[in-house]
CSV table of C-alpha atoms and ligand atoms in Angstrom, one decimal:
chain,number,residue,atom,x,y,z
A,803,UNK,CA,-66.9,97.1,74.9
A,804,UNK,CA,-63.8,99.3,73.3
A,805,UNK,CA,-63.1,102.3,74.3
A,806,UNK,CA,-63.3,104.7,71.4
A,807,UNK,CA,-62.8,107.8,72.6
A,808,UNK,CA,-59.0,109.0,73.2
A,809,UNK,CA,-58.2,110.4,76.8
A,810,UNK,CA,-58.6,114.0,75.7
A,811,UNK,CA,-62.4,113.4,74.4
A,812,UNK,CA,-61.9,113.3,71.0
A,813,UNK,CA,-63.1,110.0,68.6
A,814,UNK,CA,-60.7,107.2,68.3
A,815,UNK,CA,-62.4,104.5,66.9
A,816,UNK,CA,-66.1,104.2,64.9
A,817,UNK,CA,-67.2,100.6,65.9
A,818,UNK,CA,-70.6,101.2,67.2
A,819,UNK,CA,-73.2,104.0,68.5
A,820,UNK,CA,-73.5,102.5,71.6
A,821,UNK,CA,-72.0,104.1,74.9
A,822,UNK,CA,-71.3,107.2,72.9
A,823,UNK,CA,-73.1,110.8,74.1
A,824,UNK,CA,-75.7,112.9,72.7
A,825,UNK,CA,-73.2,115.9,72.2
A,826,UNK,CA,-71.1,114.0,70.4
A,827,UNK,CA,-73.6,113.1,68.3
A,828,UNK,CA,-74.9,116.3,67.4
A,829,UNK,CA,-71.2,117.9,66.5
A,830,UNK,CA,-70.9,115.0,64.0
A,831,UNK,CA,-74.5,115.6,62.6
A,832,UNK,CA,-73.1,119.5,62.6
A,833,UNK,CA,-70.2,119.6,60.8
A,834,UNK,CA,-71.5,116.7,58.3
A,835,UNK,CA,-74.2,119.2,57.5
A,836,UNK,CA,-71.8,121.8,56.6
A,837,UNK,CA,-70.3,119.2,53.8
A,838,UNK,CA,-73.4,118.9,52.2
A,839,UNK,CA,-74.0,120.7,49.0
A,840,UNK,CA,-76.6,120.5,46.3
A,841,UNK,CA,-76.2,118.2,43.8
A,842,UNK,CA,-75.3,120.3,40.7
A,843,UNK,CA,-72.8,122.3,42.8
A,844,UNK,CA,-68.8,121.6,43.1
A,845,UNK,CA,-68.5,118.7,45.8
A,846,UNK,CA,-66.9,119.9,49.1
A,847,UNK,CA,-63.4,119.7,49.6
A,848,UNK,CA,-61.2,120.4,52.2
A,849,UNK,CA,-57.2,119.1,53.3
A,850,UNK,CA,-57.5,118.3,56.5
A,851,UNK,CA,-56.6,114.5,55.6
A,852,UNK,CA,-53.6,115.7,53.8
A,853,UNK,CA,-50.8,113.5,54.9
A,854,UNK,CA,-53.7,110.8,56.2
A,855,UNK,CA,-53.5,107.5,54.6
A,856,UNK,CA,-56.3,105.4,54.9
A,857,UNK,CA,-57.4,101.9,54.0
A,858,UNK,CA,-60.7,100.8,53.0
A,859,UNK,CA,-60.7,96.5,53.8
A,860,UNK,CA,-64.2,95.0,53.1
A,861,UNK,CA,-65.1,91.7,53.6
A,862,UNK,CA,-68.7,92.0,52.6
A,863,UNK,CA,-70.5,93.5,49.5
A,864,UNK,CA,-70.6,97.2,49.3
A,865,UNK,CA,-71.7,99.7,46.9
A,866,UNK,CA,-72.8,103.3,48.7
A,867,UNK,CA,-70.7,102.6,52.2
A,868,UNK,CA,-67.4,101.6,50.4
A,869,UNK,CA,-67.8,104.3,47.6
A,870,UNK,CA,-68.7,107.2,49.7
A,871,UNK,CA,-65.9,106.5,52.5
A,872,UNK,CA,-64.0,106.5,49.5
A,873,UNK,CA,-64.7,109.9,47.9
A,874,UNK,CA,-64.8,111.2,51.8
A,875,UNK,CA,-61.2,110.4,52.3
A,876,UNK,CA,-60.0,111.7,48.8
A,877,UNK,CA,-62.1,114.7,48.8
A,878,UNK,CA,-60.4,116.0,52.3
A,879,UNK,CA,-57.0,115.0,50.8
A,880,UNK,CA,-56.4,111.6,52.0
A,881,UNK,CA,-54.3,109.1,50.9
A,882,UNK,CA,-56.8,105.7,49.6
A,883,UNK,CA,-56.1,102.0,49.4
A,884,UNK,CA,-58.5,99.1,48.8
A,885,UNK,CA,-58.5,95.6,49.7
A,886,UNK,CA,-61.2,93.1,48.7
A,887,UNK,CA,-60.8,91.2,51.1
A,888,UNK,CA,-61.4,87.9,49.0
A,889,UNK,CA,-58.6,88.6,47.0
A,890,UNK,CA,-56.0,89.7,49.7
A,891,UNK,CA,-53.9,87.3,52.2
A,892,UNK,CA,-56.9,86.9,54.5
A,893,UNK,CA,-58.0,84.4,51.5
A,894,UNK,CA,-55.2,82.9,52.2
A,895,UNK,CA,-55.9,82.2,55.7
A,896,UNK,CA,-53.8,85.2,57.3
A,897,UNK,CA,-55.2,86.6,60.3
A,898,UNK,CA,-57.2,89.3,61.1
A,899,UNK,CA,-54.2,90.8,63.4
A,900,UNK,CA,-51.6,90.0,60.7
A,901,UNK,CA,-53.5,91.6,58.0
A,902,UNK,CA,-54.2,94.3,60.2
A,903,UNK,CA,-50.1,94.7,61.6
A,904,UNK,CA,-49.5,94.6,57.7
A,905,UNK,CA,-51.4,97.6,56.9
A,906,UNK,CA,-49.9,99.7,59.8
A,907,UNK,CA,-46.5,99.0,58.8
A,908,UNK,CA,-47.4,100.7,55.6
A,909,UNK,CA,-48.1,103.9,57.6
A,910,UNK,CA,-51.5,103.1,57.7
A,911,UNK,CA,-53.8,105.7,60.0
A,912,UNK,CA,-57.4,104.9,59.2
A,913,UNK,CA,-58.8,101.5,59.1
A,914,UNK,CA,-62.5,101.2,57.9
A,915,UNK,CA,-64.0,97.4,58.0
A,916,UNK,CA,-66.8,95.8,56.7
A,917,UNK,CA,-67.3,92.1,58.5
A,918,UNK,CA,-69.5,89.4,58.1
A,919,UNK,CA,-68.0,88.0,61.5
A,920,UNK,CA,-69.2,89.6,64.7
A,921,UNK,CA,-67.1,91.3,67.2
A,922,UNK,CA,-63.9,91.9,64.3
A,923,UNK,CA,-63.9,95.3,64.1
A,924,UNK,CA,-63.8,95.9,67.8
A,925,UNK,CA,-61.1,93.3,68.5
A,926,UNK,CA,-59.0,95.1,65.8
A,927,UNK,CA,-59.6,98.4,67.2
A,928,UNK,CA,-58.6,96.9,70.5
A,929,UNK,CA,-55.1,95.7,68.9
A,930,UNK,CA,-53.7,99.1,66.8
A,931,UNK,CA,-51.6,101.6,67.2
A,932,UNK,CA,-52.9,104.4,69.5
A,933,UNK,CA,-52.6,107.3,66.4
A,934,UNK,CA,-54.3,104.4,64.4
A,935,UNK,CA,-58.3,104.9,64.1
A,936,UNK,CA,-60.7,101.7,63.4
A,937,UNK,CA,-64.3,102.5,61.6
A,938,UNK,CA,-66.8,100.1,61.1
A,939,UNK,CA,-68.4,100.0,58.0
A,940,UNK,CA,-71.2,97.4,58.9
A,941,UNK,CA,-70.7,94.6,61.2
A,942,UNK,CA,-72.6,91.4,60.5
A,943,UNK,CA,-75.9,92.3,61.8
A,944,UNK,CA,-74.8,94.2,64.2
A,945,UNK,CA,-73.8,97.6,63.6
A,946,UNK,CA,-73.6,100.2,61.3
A,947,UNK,CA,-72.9,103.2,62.9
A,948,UNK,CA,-72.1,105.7,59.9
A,949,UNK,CA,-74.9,104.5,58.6
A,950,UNK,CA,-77.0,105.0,61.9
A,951,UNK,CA,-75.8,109.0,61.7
A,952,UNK,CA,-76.2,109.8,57.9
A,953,UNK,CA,-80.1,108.6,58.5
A,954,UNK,CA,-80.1,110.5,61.5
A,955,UNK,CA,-78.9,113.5,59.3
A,956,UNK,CA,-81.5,112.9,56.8
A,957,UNK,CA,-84.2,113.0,59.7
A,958,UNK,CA,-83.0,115.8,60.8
A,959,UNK,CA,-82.7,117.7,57.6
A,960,UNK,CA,-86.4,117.4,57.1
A,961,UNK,CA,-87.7,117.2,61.0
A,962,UNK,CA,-85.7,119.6,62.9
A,963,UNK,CA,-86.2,118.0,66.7
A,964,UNK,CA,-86.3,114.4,67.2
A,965,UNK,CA,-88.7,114.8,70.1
A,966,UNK,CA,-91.9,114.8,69.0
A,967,UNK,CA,-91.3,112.0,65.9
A,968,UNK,CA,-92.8,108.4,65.6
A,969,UNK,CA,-90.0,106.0,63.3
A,970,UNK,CA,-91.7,103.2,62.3
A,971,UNK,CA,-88.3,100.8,61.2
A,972,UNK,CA,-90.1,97.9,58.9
A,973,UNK,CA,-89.0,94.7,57.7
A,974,UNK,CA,-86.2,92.1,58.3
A,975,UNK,CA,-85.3,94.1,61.7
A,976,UNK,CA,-83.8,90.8,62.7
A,977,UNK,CA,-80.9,90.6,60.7
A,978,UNK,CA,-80.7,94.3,60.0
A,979,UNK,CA,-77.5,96.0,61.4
A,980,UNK,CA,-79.2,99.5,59.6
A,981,UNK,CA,-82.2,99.2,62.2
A,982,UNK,CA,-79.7,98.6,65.2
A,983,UNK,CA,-77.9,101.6,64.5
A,984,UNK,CA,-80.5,103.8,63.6
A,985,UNK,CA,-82.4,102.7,66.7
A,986,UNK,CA,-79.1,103.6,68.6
A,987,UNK,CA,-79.0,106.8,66.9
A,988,UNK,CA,-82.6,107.7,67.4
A,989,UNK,CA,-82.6,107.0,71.1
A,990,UNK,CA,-79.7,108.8,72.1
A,991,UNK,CA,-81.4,112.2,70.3
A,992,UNK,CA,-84.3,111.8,71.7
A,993,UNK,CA,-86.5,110.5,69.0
A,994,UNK,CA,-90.6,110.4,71.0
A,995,UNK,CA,-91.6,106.8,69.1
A,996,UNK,CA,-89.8,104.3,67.9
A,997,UNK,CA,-91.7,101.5,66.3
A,998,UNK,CA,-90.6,98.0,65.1
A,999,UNK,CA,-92.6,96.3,62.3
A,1000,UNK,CA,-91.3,93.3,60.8
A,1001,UNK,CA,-92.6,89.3,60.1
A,1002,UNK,CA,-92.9,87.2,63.1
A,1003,UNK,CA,-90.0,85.3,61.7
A,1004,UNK,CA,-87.7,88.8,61.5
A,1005,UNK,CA,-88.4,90.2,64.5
A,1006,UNK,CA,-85.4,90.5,67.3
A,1007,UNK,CA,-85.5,89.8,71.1
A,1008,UNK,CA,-87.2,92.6,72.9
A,1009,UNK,CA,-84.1,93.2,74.9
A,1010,UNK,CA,-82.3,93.9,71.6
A,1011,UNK,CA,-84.5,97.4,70.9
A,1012,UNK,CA,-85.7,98.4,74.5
A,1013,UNK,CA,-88.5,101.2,74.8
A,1014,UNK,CA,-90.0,100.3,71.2
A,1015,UNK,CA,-93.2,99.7,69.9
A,1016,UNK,CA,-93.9,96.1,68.2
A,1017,UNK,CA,-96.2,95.9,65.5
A,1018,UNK,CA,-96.4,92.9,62.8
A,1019,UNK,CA,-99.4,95.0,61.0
A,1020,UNK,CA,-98.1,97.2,58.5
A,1021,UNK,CA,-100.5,99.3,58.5
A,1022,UNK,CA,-100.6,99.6,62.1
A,1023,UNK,CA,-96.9,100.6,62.0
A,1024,UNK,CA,-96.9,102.9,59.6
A,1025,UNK,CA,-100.3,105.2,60.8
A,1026,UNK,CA,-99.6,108.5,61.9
A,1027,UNK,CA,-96.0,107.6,61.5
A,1028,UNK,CA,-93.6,110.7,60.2
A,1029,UNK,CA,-90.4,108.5,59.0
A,1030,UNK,CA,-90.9,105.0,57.7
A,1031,UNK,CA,-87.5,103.3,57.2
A,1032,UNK,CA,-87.5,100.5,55.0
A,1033,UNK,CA,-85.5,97.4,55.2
A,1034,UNK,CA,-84.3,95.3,52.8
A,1035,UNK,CA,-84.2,91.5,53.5
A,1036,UNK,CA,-81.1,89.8,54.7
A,1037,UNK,CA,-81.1,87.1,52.4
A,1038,UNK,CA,-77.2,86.2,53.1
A,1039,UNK,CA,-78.0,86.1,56.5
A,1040,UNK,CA,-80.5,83.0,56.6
A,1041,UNK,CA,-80.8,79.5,55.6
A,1042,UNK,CA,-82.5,79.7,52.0
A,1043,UNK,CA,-85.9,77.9,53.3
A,1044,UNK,CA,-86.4,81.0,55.8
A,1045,UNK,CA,-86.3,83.0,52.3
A,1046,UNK,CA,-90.1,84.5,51.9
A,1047,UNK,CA,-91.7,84.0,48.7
A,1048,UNK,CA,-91.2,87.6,46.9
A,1049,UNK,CA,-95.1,88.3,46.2
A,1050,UNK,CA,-96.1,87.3,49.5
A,1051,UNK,CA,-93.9,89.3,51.0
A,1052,UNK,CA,-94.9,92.1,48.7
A,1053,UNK,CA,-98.9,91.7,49.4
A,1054,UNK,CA,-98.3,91.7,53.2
A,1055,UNK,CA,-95.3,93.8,53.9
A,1056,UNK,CA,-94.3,95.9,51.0
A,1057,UNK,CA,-95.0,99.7,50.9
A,1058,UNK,CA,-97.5,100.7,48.5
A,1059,UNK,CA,-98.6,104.3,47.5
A,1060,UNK,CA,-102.3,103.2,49.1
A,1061,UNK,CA,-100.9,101.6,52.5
A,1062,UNK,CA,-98.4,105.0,52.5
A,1063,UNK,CA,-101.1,107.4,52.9
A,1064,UNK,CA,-101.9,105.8,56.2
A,1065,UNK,CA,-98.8,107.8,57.3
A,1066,UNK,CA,-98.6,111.2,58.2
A,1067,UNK,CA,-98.9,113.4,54.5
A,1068,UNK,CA,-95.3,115.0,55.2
A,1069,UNK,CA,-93.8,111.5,55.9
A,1070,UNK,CA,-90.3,110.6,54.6
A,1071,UNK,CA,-89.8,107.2,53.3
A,1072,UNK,CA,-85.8,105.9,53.4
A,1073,UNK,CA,-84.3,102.9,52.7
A,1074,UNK,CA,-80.3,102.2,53.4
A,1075,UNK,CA,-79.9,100.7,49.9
A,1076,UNK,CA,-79.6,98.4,47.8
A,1077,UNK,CA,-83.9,98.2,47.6
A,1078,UNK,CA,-85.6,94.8,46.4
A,1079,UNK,CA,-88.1,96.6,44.6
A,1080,UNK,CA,-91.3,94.7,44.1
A,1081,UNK,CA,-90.6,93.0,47.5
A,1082,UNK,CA,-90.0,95.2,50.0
A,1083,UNK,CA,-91.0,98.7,49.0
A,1084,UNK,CA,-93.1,99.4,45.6
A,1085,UNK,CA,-90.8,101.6,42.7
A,1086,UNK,CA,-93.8,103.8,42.6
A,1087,UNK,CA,-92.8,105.1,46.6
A,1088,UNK,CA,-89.3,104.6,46.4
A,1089,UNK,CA,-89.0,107.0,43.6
A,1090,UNK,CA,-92.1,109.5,44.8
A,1091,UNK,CA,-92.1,112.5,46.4
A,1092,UNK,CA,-91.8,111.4,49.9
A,1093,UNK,CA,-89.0,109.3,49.2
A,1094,UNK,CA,-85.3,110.4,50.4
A,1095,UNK,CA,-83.3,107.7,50.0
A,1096,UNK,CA,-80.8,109.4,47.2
A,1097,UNK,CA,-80.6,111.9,50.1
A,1098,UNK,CA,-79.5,109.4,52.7
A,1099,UNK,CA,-77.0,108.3,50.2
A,1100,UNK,CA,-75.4,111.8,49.6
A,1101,UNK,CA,-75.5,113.0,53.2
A,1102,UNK,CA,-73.2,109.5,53.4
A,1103,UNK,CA,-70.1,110.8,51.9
A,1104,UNK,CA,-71.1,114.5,54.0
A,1105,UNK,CA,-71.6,112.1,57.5
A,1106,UNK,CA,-68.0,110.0,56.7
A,1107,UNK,CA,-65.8,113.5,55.9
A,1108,UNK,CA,-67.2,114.3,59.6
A,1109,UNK,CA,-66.3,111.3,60.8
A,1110,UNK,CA,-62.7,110.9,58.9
A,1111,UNK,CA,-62.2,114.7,59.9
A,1112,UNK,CA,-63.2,113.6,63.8
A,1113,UNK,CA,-60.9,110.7,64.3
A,1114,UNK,CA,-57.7,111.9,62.7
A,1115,UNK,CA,-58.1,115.3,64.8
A,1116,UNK,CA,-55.4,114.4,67.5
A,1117,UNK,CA,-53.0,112.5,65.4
A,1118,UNK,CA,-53.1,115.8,63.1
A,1119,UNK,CA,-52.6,117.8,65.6
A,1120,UNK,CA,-50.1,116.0,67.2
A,1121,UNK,CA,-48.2,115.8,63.6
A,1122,UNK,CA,-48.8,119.4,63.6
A,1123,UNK,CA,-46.9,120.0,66.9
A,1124,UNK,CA,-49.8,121.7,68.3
B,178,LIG,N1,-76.3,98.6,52.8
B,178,LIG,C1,-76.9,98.3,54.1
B,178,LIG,C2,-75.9,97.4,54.9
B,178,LIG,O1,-74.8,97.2,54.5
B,178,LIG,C3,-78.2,97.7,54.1
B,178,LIG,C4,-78.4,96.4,53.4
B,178,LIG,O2,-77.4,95.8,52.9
B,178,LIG,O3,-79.5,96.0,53.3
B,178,LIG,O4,-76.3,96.9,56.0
């Protein structure tokens, strides 16, 4: 695995939850909080990317990750350049590295990636510069580790402690790098019950999410539960015939206003975005009062300045002279 952390401590690279500490964890969650601001009120700002330049090179569809990494970078000063990946060299069967070596030369200092092939991001981050940082913003189903600490964020905003919680994380946990990070996330703060509903066909390897509960009942999942975290399914990611029929998905594994009060009455419900509605959640509970998931996707752009603001803290200082 990469090493993203620098030698004094600080964050280098943003490829994955995994190996990194609790502390950590929290000062991210911290100082994200501080960005947040209600909705009618000025956006926060800051300059501590001034001078930063940082490239934005998806390879997959993206609407909230690629936007709000976006607005983070400019709204802390950063300079901003995005490549479809589709259209760029890569299309024309550059490599990875060359791409990559390209971008540096232009002065580049922060990488984010969105890959549909395992294991890129971390290879890159393996190959830069040492003042150039690597973040992944969703890797195949893998990781999504900025996506792992704004739902974390979210929890926490309504929850306080992780302890005493039950997550139930439903759907297509399978293919779902969302419910990989999140369960990353949830473990290393300390989260009391994590459980796992999803289709026979959609649910992963035991060894992939030790220490949670299995359920294929819905209802069993969800009861008593105070965060249910929707999934949406990974239709890209499997052979069309593995595609479930829409209402029979519904009927059996979509969330309902009626199957919803099985959870606890102060339950949030979240989804990462974008929602099949009508298959996997009803548009009655994903625009009701328990929902959250316009929160999830503002404390996104609060969750990326922190983690912008984290992994350019050396380089700035060392441009600083400090
Ligand atoms: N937007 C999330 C992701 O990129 C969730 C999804 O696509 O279902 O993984």
């Amino acid at each position: 695995m990469i090493e993203q952390l620098n030698p004094d401590g600080t964050l280098q690279h943003l490829v994955t939850l995994e190996g990194l500490q609790r502390p950590l964890i929290e000062q991210l969650l911290e100082r994200a909080q501080t960005f947040v601001r209600p909705l009618d009120a000025p956006s926060s700002r800051s300059t501590a990317l001034a001078g930063v330049t940082v490239a934005n090179l998806f390879g997959e569809a993206s609407t909230r990750t690629r936007g709000s990494f976006e607005l983070a970078a400019r709204r802390m000063g950063a300079e901003v350049i995005n490549l479809e990946l589709h259209l760029s060299s890569r299309s024309k069967g550059e490599t990875i590295l060359d791409t990559v070596y390209t971008l540096q030369s232009m002065q580049i200092d922060v990488l984010i990636m969105r890959e549909t092939e395992p294991g890129v991001p971390g290879f890159v981050a393996g190959h830069v510069s040492s003042h150039v940082s690597v973040l992944s913003a969703g890797e195949a189903h893998l990781s999504h580790p900025t996506q792992g600490l704004l739902d974390a964020l979210t929890i926490r905003q309504h929850k306080g402690n992780f302890g005493p919680l039950t997550v139930a994380i439903v759907g297509d946990v399978a293919h779902s790098r969302v419910a990989r990070s999140a369960w990353r996330a949830l473990t290393l703060l300390g989260t009391g019950e994590v459980r796992l509903m999803a289709p026979p066909a959609f649910m992963p390897e035991p060894e992939e999410f030790p220490g949670c509960k299995r359920f294929n009942s819905l209802d069993d999942a969800i009861a008593g539960a105070d965060v249910i975290m929707m999934l949406r399914i990974q239709k890209e990611r499997m052979a069309e015939t593995s595609v479930p029929a829409a209402a029979d998905y519904f009927a059996e594994y979509g969330l309902t206003p009626q199957r919803l009060k099985l959870a606890r009455p102060d339950a949030i419900v979240m989804h990462p975005g974008p929602m099949n509605r009508g298959i996997e959640i009803d548009s009655a509970v994903a625009d009701g009062p328990q929902s959250v998931i316009l929160q999830q996707v503002s404390n996104g752009v609060a969750v990326r300045m922190a983690v912008l603001e984290a992994v350019t803290e050396r380089v700035r200082r060392l441009r600083q002279g400090a």
